[in-house]
mmCIF file of C-alpha atoms in Angstrom:
data_model
loop_
_atom_site.group_PDB
_atom_site.id
_atom_site.type_symbol
_atom_site.label_atom_id
_atom_site.label_comp_id
_atom_site.label_asym_id
_atom_site.label_seq_id
_atom_site.Cartn_x
_atom_site.Cartn_y
_atom_site.Cartn_z
ATOM 1 C CA UNK H 1 100.805 172.271 45.492
ATOM 2 C CA UNK H 2 102.962 173.555 48.279
ATOM 3 C CA UNK H 3 100.370 175.192 50.552
ATOM 4 C CA UNK H 4 97.443 173.014 51.599
ATOM 5 C CA UNK H 5 94.702 173.730 54.126
ATOM 6 C CA UNK H 6 92.683 170.807 55.476
ATOM 7 C CA UNK H 7 89.480 171.672 57.325
ATOM 8 C CA UNK H 8 86.489 169.803 58.671
ATOM 9 C CA UNK H 9 84.730 168.684 61.811
ATOM 10 C CA UNK H 10 86.145 166.590 64.637
ATOM 11 C CA UNK H 11 86.668 163.004 63.505
ATOM 12 C CA UNK H 12 86.719 163.800 59.785
ATOM 13 C CA UNK H 13 90.298 162.566 59.231
ATOM 14 C CA UNK H 14 92.130 165.899 58.974
ATOM 15 C CA UNK H 15 95.199 164.893 60.984
ATOM 16 C CA UNK H 16 95.421 161.484 59.325
ATOM 17 C CA UNK H 17 95.294 163.033 55.851
ATOM 18 C CA UNK H 18 97.748 165.794 56.797
ATOM 19 C CA UNK H 19 100.251 163.236 58.110
ATOM 20 C CA UNK H 20 99.817 161.114 54.977
ATOM 21 C CA UNK H 21 100.377 164.044 52.605
ATOM 22 C CA UNK H 22 103.286 165.343 54.688
ATOM 23 C CA UNK H 23 104.992 161.958 54.580
ATOM 24 C CA UNK H 24 104.321 161.326 50.881
ATOM 25 C CA UNK H 25 105.448 164.768 49.714
ATOM 26 C CA UNK H 26 107.940 165.889 52.365
ATOM 27 C CA UNK H 27 105.841 168.860 53.474
ATOM 28 C CA UNK H 28 105.673 170.120 57.066
ATOM 29 C CA UNK H 29 102.260 169.971 58.682
ATOM 30 C CA UNK H 30 100.767 171.965 61.513
ATOM 31 C CA UNK H 31 97.696 171.484 63.681
ATOM 32 C CA UNK H 32 95.660 174.623 64.355
ATOM 33 C CA UNK H 33 94.964 173.295 67.857
ATOM 34 C CA UNK H 34 98.654 173.754 68.655
ATOM 35 C CA UNK H 35 98.387 177.405 67.624
ATOM 36 C CA UNK H 36 95.422 177.844 69.966
ATOM 37 C CA UNK H 37 96.611 175.823 72.955
ATOM 38 C CA UNK H 38 99.918 175.988 74.785
ATOM 39 C CA UNK H 39 100.461 172.333 75.694
ATOM 40 C CA UNK H 40 101.844 172.294 79.243
ATOM 41 C CA UNK H 41 102.383 169.325 81.594
ATOM 42 C CA UNK H 42 99.916 170.835 84.055
ATOM 43 C CA UNK H 43 97.284 171.265 81.336
ATOM 44 C CA UNK H 44 96.508 173.280 78.230
ATOM 45 C CA UNK H 45 96.434 177.052 78.382
ATOM 46 C CA UNK H 46 94.882 179.088 75.603
ATOM 47 C CA UNK H 47 97.197 181.407 73.679
ATOM 48 C CA UNK H 48 95.926 184.935 73.172
ATOM 49 C CA UNK H 49 94.464 185.682 69.736
ATOM 50 C CA UNK H 50 97.540 187.829 69.087
ATOM 51 C CA UNK H 51 99.867 184.918 69.939
ATOM 52 C CA UNK H 52 97.886 182.491 67.763
ATOM 53 C CA UNK H 53 97.892 184.979 64.887
ATOM 54 C CA UNK H 54 101.682 185.424 65.160
ATOM 55 C CA UNK H 55 102.268 181.670 65.222
ATOM 56 C CA UNK H 56 100.151 181.362 62.077
ATOM 57 C CA UNK H 57 102.075 184.175 60.365
ATOM 58 C CA UNK H 58 105.341 182.364 61.139
ATOM 59 C CA UNK H 59 104.021 179.256 59.375
ATOM 60 C CA UNK H 60 102.652 181.216 56.413
ATOM 61 C CA UNK H 61 106.099 182.764 55.882
ATOM 62 C CA UNK H 62 107.428 179.321 55.002
ATOM 63 C CA UNK H 63 107.555 178.131 51.392
ATOM 64 C CA UNK H 64 105.536 174.975 52.030
ATOM 65 C CA UNK H 65 102.975 173.854 54.590
ATOM 66 C CA UNK H 66 99.958 171.775 55.360
ATOM 67 C CA UNK H 67 97.696 173.264 58.016
ATOM 68 C CA UNK H 68 94.776 171.318 59.438
ATOM 69 C CA UNK H 69 92.075 172.132 61.932
ATOM 70 C CA UNK H 70 88.462 172.786 62.758
ATOM 71 C CA UNK H 71 88.547 176.402 63.851
ATOM 72 C CA UNK H 72 86.695 178.972 61.774
ATOM 73 C CA UNK H 73 87.834 181.995 63.746
ATOM 74 C CA UNK H 74 88.702 185.042 61.661
ATOM 75 C CA UNK H 75 92.445 184.906 62.463
ATOM 76 C CA UNK H 76 92.833 181.847 60.160
ATOM 77 C CA UNK H 77 91.668 183.781 57.090
ATOM 78 C CA UNK H 78 95.242 184.503 55.878
ATOM 79 C CA UNK H 79 95.910 180.738 55.747
ATOM 80 C CA UNK H 80 92.720 180.183 53.770
ATOM 81 C CA UNK H 81 93.694 182.968 51.361
ATOM 82 C CA UNK H 82 97.274 181.719 50.874
ATOM 83 C CA UNK H 83 96.362 178.050 50.522
ATOM 84 C CA UNK H 84 96.542 176.765 46.969
ATOM 85 C CA UNK H 85 93.833 174.235 47.805
ATOM 86 C CA UNK H 86 91.433 173.844 50.720
ATOM 87 C CA UNK H 87 90.351 170.291 51.406
ATOM 88 C CA UNK H 88 87.049 170.174 53.297
ATOM 89 C CA UNK H 89 86.616 166.721 54.810
ATOM 90 C CA UNK H 90 82.960 165.872 55.450
ATOM 91 C CA UNK H 91 82.456 162.162 55.982
ATOM 92 C CA UNK H 92 79.019 161.033 57.152
ATOM 93 C CA UNK H 93 78.001 162.081 60.652
ATOM 94 C CA UNK H 94 77.905 158.492 61.978
ATOM 95 C CA UNK H 95 81.439 157.875 60.670
ATOM 96 C CA UNK H 96 82.723 160.898 62.589
ATOM 97 C CA UNK H 97 80.921 159.869 65.792
ATOM 98 C CA UNK H 98 82.438 156.384 65.560
ATOM 99 C CA UNK H 99 85.913 157.836 64.974
ATOM 100 C CA UNK H 100 85.589 160.232 67.919
ATOM 101 C CA UNK H 101 84.537 157.456 70.280
ATOM 102 C CA UNK H 102 87.201 155.018 69.005
ATOM 103 C CA UNK H 103 89.949 157.643 69.283
ATOM 104 C CA UNK H 104 88.797 158.580 72.783
ATOM 105 C CA UNK H 105 88.954 154.947 73.942
ATOM 106 C CA UNK H 106 92.397 154.423 72.390
ATOM 107 C CA UNK H 107 93.693 157.581 74.076
ATOM 108 C CA UNK H 108 92.107 156.661 77.387
ATOM 109 C CA UNK H 109 93.948 153.322 77.494
ATOM 110 C CA UNK H 110 97.147 154.853 76.014
ATOM 111 C CA UNK H 111 97.061 153.038 72.684
ATOM 112 C CA UNK H 112 97.130 156.373 70.862
ATOM 113 C CA UNK H 113 99.011 159.532 71.867
ATOM 114 C CA UNK H 114 97.031 162.607 72.812
ATOM 115 C CA UNK H 115 97.843 166.308 73.203
ATOM 116 C CA UNK H 116 95.243 166.517 75.958
ATOM 117 C CA UNK H 117 93.937 164.514 78.886
ATOM 118 C CA UNK H 118 90.975 162.380 77.765
ATOM 119 C CA UNK H 119 87.938 162.965 79.973
ATOM 120 C CA UNK H 120 84.190 162.485 79.812
ATOM 121 C CA UNK H 121 83.766 166.270 79.604
ATOM 122 C CA UNK H 122 86.111 166.403 76.611
ATOM 123 C CA UNK H 123 84.325 163.504 74.905
ATOM 124 C CA UNK H 124 80.990 165.288 75.271
ATOM 125 C CA UNK H 125 82.559 168.482 73.893
ATOM 126 C CA UNK H 126 83.943 166.578 70.900
ATOM 127 C CA UNK H 127 80.477 165.223 70.134
ATOM 128 C CA UNK H 128 78.973 168.720 70.490
ATOM 129 C CA UNK H 129 81.622 170.337 68.278
ATOM 130 C CA UNK H 130 81.082 167.627 65.671
ATOM 131 C CA UNK H 131 77.319 168.144 65.773
ATOM 132 C CA UNK H 132 77.568 171.925 65.377
ATOM 133 C CA UNK H 133 80.168 171.956 62.595
ATOM 134 C CA UNK H 134 77.731 171.617 59.709
ATOM 135 C CA UNK H 135 75.246 174.003 61.310
ATOM 136 C CA UNK H 136 77.642 176.755 62.427
ATOM 137 C CA UNK H 137 81.292 176.290 61.496
ATOM 138 C CA UNK H 138 80.692 175.379 57.873
ATOM 139 C CA UNK H 139 78.754 178.609 57.397
ATOM 140 C CA UNK H 140 81.563 180.585 59.084
ATOM 141 C CA UNK H 141 84.144 178.883 56.864
ATOM 142 C CA UNK H 142 82.173 179.765 53.732
ATOM 143 C CA UNK H 143 82.068 183.408 54.830
ATOM 144 C CA UNK H 144 85.852 183.427 55.348
ATOM 145 C CA UNK H 145 86.601 182.043 51.885
ATOM 146 C CA UNK H 146 83.787 183.524 49.834
ATOM 147 C CA UNK H 147 86.184 185.190 47.352
ATOM 148 C CA UNK H 148 88.215 181.983 47.006
ATOM 149 C CA UNK H 149 85.486 179.355 47.014
ATOM 150 C CA UNK H 150 86.969 177.841 43.836
ATOM 151 C CA UNK H 151 89.900 176.552 45.930
ATOM 152 C CA UNK H 152 87.728 174.364 48.125
ATOM 153 C CA UNK H 153 87.379 170.665 47.363
ATOM 154 C CA UNK H 154 84.863 168.743 49.459
ATOM 155 C CA UNK H 155 85.768 165.153 50.257
ATOM 156 C CA UNK H 156 83.075 162.935 51.724
ATOM 157 C CA UNK H 157 84.862 159.576 51.563
ATOM 158 C CA UNK H 158 88.391 158.164 51.108
ATOM 159 C CA UNK H 159 87.646 157.156 47.511
ATOM 160 C CA UNK H 160 86.900 160.786 46.650
ATOM 161 C CA UNK H 161 90.323 161.772 47.950
ATOM 162 C CA UNK H 162 92.127 159.088 45.969
ATOM 163 C CA UNK H 163 90.364 160.372 42.828
ATOM 164 C CA UNK H 164 91.421 163.946 43.559
ATOM 165 C CA UNK H 165 94.694 164.798 41.894
ATOM 166 C CA UNK H 166 96.808 167.202 43.901
ATOM 167 C CA UNK H 167 99.372 168.266 41.339
ATOM 168 C CA UNK H 168 102.682 169.942 41.922
ATOM 169 C CA UNK H 169 103.169 168.497 45.403
#
């Protein structure tokens, strides 16, 4: 597989898995957040939908890619359609909450790099986004990929991923 989409809620392990696959198979990986947010020293500024869509098109024009993110906005549909496989990471809710809090603390004390400034407001948003994913975003994702639902593989734990064979990578 040369075109992989990794989706799921905050704290599900998307970036970790994308980095692992990219390293193991020599594929470039992209974070949807970096197509949404212009990372500036003075703070993040949101790209327009048109800018985000163009950045995504530029990636999709490449022969190989791994794209990961949580967004279920309609502009990501071309990536979902072109992906050879869509990995939906859905570890247990308590696992995600623990990961969010642990990552936040590591970023706060500079043990882990961050694209954004850790703050209490952001932490609360991360918890809210995580909570709403299975109630809202998952439904939106299913609507976006309804014709290609056979491409989606749900992974609820690391063992399930190790059992999944991604061939041709």
